[in-house]
PDB file of C-alpha atoms in Angstrom:
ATOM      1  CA  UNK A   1     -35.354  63.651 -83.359  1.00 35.00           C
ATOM      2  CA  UNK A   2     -35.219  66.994 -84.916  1.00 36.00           C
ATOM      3  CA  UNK A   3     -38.575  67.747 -84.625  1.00 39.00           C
ATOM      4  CA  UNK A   4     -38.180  67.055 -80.724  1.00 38.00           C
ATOM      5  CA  UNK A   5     -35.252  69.427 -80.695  1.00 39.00           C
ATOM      6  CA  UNK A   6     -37.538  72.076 -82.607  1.00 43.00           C
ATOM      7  CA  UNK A   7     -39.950  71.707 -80.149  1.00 44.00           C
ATOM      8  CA  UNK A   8     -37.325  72.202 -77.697  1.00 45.00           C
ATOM      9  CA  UNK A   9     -36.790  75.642 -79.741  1.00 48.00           C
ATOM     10  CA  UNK A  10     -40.031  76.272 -79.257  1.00 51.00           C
ATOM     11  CA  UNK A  11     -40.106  76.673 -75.204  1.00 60.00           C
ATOM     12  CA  UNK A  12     -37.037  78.992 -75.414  1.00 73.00           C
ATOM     13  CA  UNK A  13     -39.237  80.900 -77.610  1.00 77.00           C
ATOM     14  CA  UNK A  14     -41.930  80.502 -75.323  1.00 80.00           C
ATOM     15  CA  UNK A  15     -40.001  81.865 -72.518  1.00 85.00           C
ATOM     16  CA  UNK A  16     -38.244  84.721 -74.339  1.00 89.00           C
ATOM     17  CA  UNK A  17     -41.891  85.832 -74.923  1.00 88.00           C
ATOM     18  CA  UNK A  18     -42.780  85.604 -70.979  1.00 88.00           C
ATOM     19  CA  UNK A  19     -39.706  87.257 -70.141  1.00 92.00           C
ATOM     20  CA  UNK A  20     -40.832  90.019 -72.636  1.00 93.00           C
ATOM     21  CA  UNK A  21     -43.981  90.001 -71.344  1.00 93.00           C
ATOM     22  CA  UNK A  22     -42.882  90.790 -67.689  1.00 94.00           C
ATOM     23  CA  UNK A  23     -40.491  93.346 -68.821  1.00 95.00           C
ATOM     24  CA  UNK A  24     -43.840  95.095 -70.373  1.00 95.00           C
ATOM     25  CA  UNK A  25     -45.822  94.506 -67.069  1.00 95.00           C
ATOM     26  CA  UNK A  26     -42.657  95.855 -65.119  1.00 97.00           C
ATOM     27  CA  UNK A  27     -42.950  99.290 -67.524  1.00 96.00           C
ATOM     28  CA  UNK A  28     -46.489  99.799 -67.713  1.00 96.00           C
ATOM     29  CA  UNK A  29     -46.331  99.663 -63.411  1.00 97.00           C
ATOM     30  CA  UNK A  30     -43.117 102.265 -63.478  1.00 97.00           C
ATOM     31  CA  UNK A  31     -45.415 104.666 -66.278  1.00 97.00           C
ATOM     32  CA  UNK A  32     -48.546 103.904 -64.017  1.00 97.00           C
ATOM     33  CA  UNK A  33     -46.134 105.182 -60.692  1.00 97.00           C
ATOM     34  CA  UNK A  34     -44.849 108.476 -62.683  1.00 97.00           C
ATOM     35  CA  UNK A  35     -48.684 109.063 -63.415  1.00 97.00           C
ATOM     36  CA  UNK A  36     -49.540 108.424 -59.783  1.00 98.00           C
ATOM     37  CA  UNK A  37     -46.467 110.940 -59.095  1.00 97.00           C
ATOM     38  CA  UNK A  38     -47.865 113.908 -61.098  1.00 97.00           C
ATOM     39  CA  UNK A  39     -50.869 113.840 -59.683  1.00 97.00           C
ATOM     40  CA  UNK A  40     -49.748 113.802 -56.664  1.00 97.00           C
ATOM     41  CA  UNK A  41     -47.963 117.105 -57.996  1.00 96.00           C
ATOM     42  CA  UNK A  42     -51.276 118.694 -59.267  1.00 97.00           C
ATOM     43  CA  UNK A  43     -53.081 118.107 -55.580  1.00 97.00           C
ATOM     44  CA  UNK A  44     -50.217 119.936 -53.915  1.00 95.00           C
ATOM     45  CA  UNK A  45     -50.815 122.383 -56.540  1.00 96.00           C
ATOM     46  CA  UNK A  46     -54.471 122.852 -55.951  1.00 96.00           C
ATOM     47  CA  UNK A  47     -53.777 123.056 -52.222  1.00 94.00           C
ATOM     48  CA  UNK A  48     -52.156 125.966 -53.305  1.00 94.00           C
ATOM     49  CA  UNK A  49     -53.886 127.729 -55.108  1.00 96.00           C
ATOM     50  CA  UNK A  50     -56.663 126.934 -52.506  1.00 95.00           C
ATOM     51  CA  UNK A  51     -54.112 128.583 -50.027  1.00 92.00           C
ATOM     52  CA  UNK A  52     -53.781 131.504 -51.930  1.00 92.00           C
ATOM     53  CA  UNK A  53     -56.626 131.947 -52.739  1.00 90.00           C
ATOM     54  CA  UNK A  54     -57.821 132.073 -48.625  1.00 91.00           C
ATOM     55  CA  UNK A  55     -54.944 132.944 -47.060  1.00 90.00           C
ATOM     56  CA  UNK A  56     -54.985 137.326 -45.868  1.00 89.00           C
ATOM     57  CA  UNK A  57     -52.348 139.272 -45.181  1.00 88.00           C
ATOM     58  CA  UNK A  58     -51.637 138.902 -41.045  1.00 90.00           C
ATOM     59  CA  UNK A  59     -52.977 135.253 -41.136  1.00 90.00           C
ATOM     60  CA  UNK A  60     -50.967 132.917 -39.219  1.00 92.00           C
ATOM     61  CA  UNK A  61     -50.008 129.659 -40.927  1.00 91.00           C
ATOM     62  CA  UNK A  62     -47.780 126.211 -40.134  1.00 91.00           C
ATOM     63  CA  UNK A  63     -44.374 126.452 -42.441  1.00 90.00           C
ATOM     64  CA  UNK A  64     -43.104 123.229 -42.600  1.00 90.00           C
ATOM     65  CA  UNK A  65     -39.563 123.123 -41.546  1.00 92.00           C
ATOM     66  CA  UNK A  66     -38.464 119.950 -42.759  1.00 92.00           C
ATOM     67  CA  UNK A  67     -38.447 116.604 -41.167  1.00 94.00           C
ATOM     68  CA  UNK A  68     -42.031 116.828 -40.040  1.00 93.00           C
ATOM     69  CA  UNK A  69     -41.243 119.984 -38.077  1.00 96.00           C
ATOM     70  CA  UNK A  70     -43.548 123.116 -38.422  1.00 95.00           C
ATOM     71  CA  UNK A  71     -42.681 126.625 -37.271  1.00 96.00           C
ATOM     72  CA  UNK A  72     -45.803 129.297 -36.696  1.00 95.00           C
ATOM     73  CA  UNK A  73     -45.663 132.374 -38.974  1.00 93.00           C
ATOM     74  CA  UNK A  74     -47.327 135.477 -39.935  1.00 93.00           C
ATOM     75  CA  UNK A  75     -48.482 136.307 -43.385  1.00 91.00           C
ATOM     76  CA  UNK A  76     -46.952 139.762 -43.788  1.00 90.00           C
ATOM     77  CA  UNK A  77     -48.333 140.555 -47.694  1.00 87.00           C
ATOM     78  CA  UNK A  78     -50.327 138.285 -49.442  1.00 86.00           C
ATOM     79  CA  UNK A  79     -49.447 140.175 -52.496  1.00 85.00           C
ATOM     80  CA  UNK A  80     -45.773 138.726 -52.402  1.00 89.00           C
ATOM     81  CA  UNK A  81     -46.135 134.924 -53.114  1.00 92.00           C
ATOM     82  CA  UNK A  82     -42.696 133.453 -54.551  1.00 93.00           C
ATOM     83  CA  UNK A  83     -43.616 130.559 -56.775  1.00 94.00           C
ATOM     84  CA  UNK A  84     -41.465 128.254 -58.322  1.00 91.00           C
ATOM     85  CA  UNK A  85     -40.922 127.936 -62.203  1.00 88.00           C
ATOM     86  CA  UNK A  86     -38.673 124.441 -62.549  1.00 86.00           C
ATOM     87  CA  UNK A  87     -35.419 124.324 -63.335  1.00 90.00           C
ATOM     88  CA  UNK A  88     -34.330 125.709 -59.713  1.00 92.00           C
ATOM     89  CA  UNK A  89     -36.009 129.150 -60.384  1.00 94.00           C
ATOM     90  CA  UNK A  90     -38.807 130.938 -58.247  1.00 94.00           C
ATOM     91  CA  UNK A  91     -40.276 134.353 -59.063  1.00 93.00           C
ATOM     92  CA  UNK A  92     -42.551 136.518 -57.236  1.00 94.00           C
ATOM     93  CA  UNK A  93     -46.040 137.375 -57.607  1.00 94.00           C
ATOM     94  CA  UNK A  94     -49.327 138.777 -56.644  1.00 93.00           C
ATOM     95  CA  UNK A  95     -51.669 136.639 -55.414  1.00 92.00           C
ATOM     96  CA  UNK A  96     -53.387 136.237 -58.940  1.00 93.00           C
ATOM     97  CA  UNK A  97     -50.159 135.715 -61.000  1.00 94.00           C
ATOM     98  CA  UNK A  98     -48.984 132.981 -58.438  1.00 95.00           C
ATOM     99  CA  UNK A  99     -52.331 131.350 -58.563  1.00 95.00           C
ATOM    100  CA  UNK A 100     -52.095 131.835 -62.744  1.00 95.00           C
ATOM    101  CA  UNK A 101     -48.624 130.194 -62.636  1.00 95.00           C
ATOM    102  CA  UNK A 102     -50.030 127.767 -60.312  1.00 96.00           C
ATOM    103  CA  UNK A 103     -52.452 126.997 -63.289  1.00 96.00           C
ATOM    104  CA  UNK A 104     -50.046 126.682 -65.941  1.00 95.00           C
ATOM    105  CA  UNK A 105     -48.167 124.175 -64.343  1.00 95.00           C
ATOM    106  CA  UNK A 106     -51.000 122.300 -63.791  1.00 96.00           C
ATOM    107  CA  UNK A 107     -51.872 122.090 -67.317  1.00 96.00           C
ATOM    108  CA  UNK A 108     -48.354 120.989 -68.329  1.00 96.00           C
ATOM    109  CA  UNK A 109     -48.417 118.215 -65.772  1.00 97.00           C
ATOM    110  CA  UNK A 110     -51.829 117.325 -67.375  1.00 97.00           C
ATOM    111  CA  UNK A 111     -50.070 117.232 -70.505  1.00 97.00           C
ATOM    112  CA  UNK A 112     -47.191 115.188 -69.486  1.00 97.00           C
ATOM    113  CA  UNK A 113     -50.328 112.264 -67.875  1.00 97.00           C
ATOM    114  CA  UNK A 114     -51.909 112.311 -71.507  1.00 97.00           C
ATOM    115  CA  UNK A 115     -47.781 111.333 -72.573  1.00 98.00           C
ATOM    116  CA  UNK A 116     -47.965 108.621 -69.917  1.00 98.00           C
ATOM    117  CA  UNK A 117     -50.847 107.012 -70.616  1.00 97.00           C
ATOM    118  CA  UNK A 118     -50.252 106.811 -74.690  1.00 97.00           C
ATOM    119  CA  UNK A 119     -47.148 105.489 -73.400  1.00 97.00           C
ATOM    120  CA  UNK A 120     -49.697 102.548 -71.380  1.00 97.00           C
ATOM    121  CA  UNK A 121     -51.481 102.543 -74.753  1.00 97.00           C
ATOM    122  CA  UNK A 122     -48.366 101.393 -76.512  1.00 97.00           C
ATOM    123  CA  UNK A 123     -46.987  99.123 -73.923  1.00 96.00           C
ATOM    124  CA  UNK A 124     -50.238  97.546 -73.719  1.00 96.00           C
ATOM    125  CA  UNK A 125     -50.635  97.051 -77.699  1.00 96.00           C
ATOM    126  CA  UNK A 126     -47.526  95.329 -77.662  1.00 95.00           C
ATOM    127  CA  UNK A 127     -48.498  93.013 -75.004  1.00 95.00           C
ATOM    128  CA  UNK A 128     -51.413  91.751 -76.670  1.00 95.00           C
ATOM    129  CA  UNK A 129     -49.281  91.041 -80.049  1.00 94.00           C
ATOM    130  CA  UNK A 130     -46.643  89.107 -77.605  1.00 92.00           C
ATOM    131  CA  UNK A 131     -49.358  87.804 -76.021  1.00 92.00           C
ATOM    132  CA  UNK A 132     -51.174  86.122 -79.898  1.00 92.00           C
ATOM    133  CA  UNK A 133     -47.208  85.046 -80.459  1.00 88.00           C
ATOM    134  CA  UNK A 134     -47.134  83.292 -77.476  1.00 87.00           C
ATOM    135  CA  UNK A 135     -50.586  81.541 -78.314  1.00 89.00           C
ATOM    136  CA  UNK A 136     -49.759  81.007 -81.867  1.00 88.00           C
ATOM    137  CA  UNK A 137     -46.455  79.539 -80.684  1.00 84.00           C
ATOM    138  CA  UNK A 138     -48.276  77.172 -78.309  1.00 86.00           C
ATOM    139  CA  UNK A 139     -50.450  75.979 -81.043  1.00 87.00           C
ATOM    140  CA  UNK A 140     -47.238  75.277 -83.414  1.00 86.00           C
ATOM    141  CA  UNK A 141     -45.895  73.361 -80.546  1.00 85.00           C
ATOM    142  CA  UNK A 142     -49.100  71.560 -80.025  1.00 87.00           C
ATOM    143  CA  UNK A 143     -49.204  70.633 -83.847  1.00 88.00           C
ATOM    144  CA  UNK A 144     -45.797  69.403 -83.870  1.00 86.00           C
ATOM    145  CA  UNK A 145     -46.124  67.001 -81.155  1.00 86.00           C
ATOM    146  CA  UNK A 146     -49.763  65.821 -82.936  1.00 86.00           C
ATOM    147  CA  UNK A 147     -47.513  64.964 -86.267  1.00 85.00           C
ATOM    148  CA  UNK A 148     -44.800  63.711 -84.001  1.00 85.00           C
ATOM    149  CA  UNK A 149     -47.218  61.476 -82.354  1.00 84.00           C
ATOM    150  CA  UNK A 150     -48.614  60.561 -85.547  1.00 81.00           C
ATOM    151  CA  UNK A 151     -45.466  59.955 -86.949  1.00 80.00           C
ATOM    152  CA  UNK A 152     -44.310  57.213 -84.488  1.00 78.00           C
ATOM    153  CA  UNK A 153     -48.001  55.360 -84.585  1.00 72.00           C
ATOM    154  CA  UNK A 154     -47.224  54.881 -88.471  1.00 67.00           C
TER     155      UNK A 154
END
C-alpha cells in the first residue's frame, strides 16, 4: 500500500514539474515578445536616421497626427531635428548629432537583446534540468511499479 501511495507522490511530482515547465515556456515567449519589441524599436530607428539622413530643408513630408491621420508639412531647417533621450526628454540637434543619438540608442537597445536572450539561455537551461527530473522521475515511478509488481507475484 505505501508504495502505491508513493507512487501516487510521484504524479504530483510529475505535475508540479509540467506546471514548472509551462511557466518556463510562458517566460521564454514574454522575453522572446520584449526582443521582438526592441527591434521593432531599432527599425523605427533606422527609418530615421534614413530620414535624416535624405530629408532637405523645404522637403515636404506626412506627420502623423495620431489615429492613422497624417497632416502635410514643410521641412523648414533640417539642421533642427528634436530627438528624444528617454525618460520624457527630447533635445535638439543638427542633422549629424540627431542621427549620432539615433546611433547610441540603437546600440543600447542592442545591448538590452544580448540581456534578453541570456535571459532565453537561462530559462532554457533550466528547462532541460526540469525536463531530466521529469524523466528521472518517470523512471523511479516505472521501477516502483516493476518491484510492486514483483512483489505481489511472490
Amino acid at each position: 500500500m505505501s508504495l502505491g501511495g508513493g507512487g501516487g507522490g510521484g504524479g504530483g511530482a510529475m505535475q508540479q514539474i509540467q506546471q514548472q515547465l509551462q511557466a518556463l515556456e510562458q517566460e521564454k515567449e514574454a522575453i522572446e515578445a520584449e526582443i521582438e519589441g526592441v527591434r521593432d524599436e531599432q527599425a523605427e530607428i533606422d527609418e530615421a536616421i534614413e530620414a535624416i539622413g535624405t530629408l532637405e530643408t523645404d522637403s515636404t513630408v506626412q506627420v502623423p497626427l495620431g489615429g492613422g491621420a497624417y497632416v502635410r508639412a514643410e521641412v523648414q531647417d533640417m539642421d533642427e531635428v528634436v530627438v528624444g533621450l528617454g525618460g520624457g526628454y527630447a533635445a535638439e540637434r543638427d542633422s549629424e548629432g540627431a542621427i549620432e543619438t539615433l546611433e547610441q540608442k540603437k546600440e543600447t537597445l542592442d545591448d538590452r537583446i544580448d540581456e534578453l536572450e541570456a535571459e532565453i539561455e537561462e530559462v532554457e537551461a533550466e528547462t532541460e534540468e526540469l525536463e531530466q527530473k521529469a524523466q528521472q522521475a518517470q523512471q523511479q515511478q516505472m521501477q516502483q511499479m516493476q518491484q510492486q509488481m514483483q512483489q505481489e507475484d511472490e
